[in-house]
Amino acid sequence: MAEMGMISLGIAFVAAVTAVVCAVAGWRLQKSDDSRAPRAWRTCGIAMLLIAGALSAAVVVLAWCFLVEDFSLIYVAYSHPQGETGSRWLSRISAIWAGKSGSLLVWAWLVSLWASPLAASSVRKGKPFEGAALGCAAVVLTCLIGILLFSSDNMPFWSTPAELLDESGNLVAAASGWGMSETLDHWAMDIHPFLLFAGYAGFTIPCALTVSFMLGYGEERVWRTRAFAAVALAWACMTGAIVLGAVWANSTPGWSGYWSWDAVETASLVPWISALVAVVAFSAFCIENLCAKGNGLTRQLVLRVAASASVLALAGVMLCAFVTRSGMIRTIHGYAGDSASAWMFAVLAVAFAVIGAGVCRIRRFEVNVGQMGKEDDDV
């Protein structure tokens, strides 16, 4: 099982690097009007679909080990549910994202699934709008998979030392007491992390689409429609996660109420608020009265806010990951300090924050917005 998981991660990493290279090649070829550009965009899409397949295989391997209680993986030994909880299949599946490395794998997997429709479209059409957006998503995936593969603290497929297993494969000695914290034994906590990571992963797509549009690709209507749908769905996932987490906190001794959050959980409000701003801005633009009666400056301001918030939501996600994984705040929701992933998330948070702050100042955005009034009048 360990070998299968590692091979899957290796394939995913190679495909992610390939997607980034193809996206850069497509961008350069597109600038020079080279006829090979569509081939580069299609190859990028194929690489992204390969990532989704490889990460799906890795998740299936880990899920199977939890379901059958195969303790040959040390991550399963550390994170498996104990007692009566262990008899529930949902608890065994949810144990996949209970630990640091498993949650990172699920996050990367969900990013690849969110990007799959764009990848399929890129393979069919070979257009730069989808291809450039996939390039941005591939950068995020390269970082996530790279940490999984090359950071020993984040690899979920290390084998359990032989001295910790008996002949039947059961844990012995000190390892027999390992397992998930009983504090997390709650149906809401089985679902809460998955929805949270679904939201985290989903915010990659509106950010990637916005970056692609600002690079000069795609039409305003296409960008606005797709980015709006993606950010709204990701925001809905995060909203569900926050509500379920609050339900868990209310029913768990020691947390004293719905909003007795620790700093790690409170950090999730940063991308949630940014995404809410984007949803409201996109919605305001789509309301007929505002679109019909607002002047060009109003429309420009609304879409500037929507574009910036779409990128800043992903910056907020990276900030959350930094807070959770740096070890600077130790709570039941945090992980042991990990300098490698902490630095990576800190750099990504700063990078996307800079892009979010400056993306609306790109001249092409002003030109497109300036043409919107005429386009809407024609309709």
CSV table of N, CA and C in Angstrom, one decimal, residues 105 137 162 239 275 379:
chain,number,residue,atom,x,y,z
A,105,LEU,N,-3.3,15.9,1.7
A,105,LEU,CA,-3.6,15.1,0.5
A,105,LEU,C,-5.0,15.4,0.0
A,137,ALA,N,-3.7,27.2,-11.2
A,137,ALA,CA,-4.1,26.1,-10.3
A,137,ALA,C,-2.9,25.0,-10.2
A,162,ALA,N,8.2,-2.4,11.9
A,162,ALA,CA,7.8,-3.7,12.1
A,162,ALA,C,7.6,-4.1,13.6
A,239,THR,N,-19.3,27.9,4.4
A,239,THR,CA,-20.4,28.3,5.3
A,239,THR,C,-20.9,27.0,6.0
A,275,ALA,N,-14.5,35.9,0.4
A,275,ALA,CA,-15.4,35.3,-0.6
A,275,ALA,C,-16.8,35.9,-0.6
A,379,VAL,N,-27.3,44.2,-26.0
A,379,VAL,CA,-28.1,43.0,-25.6
A,379,VAL,C,-29.5,43.5,-25.4
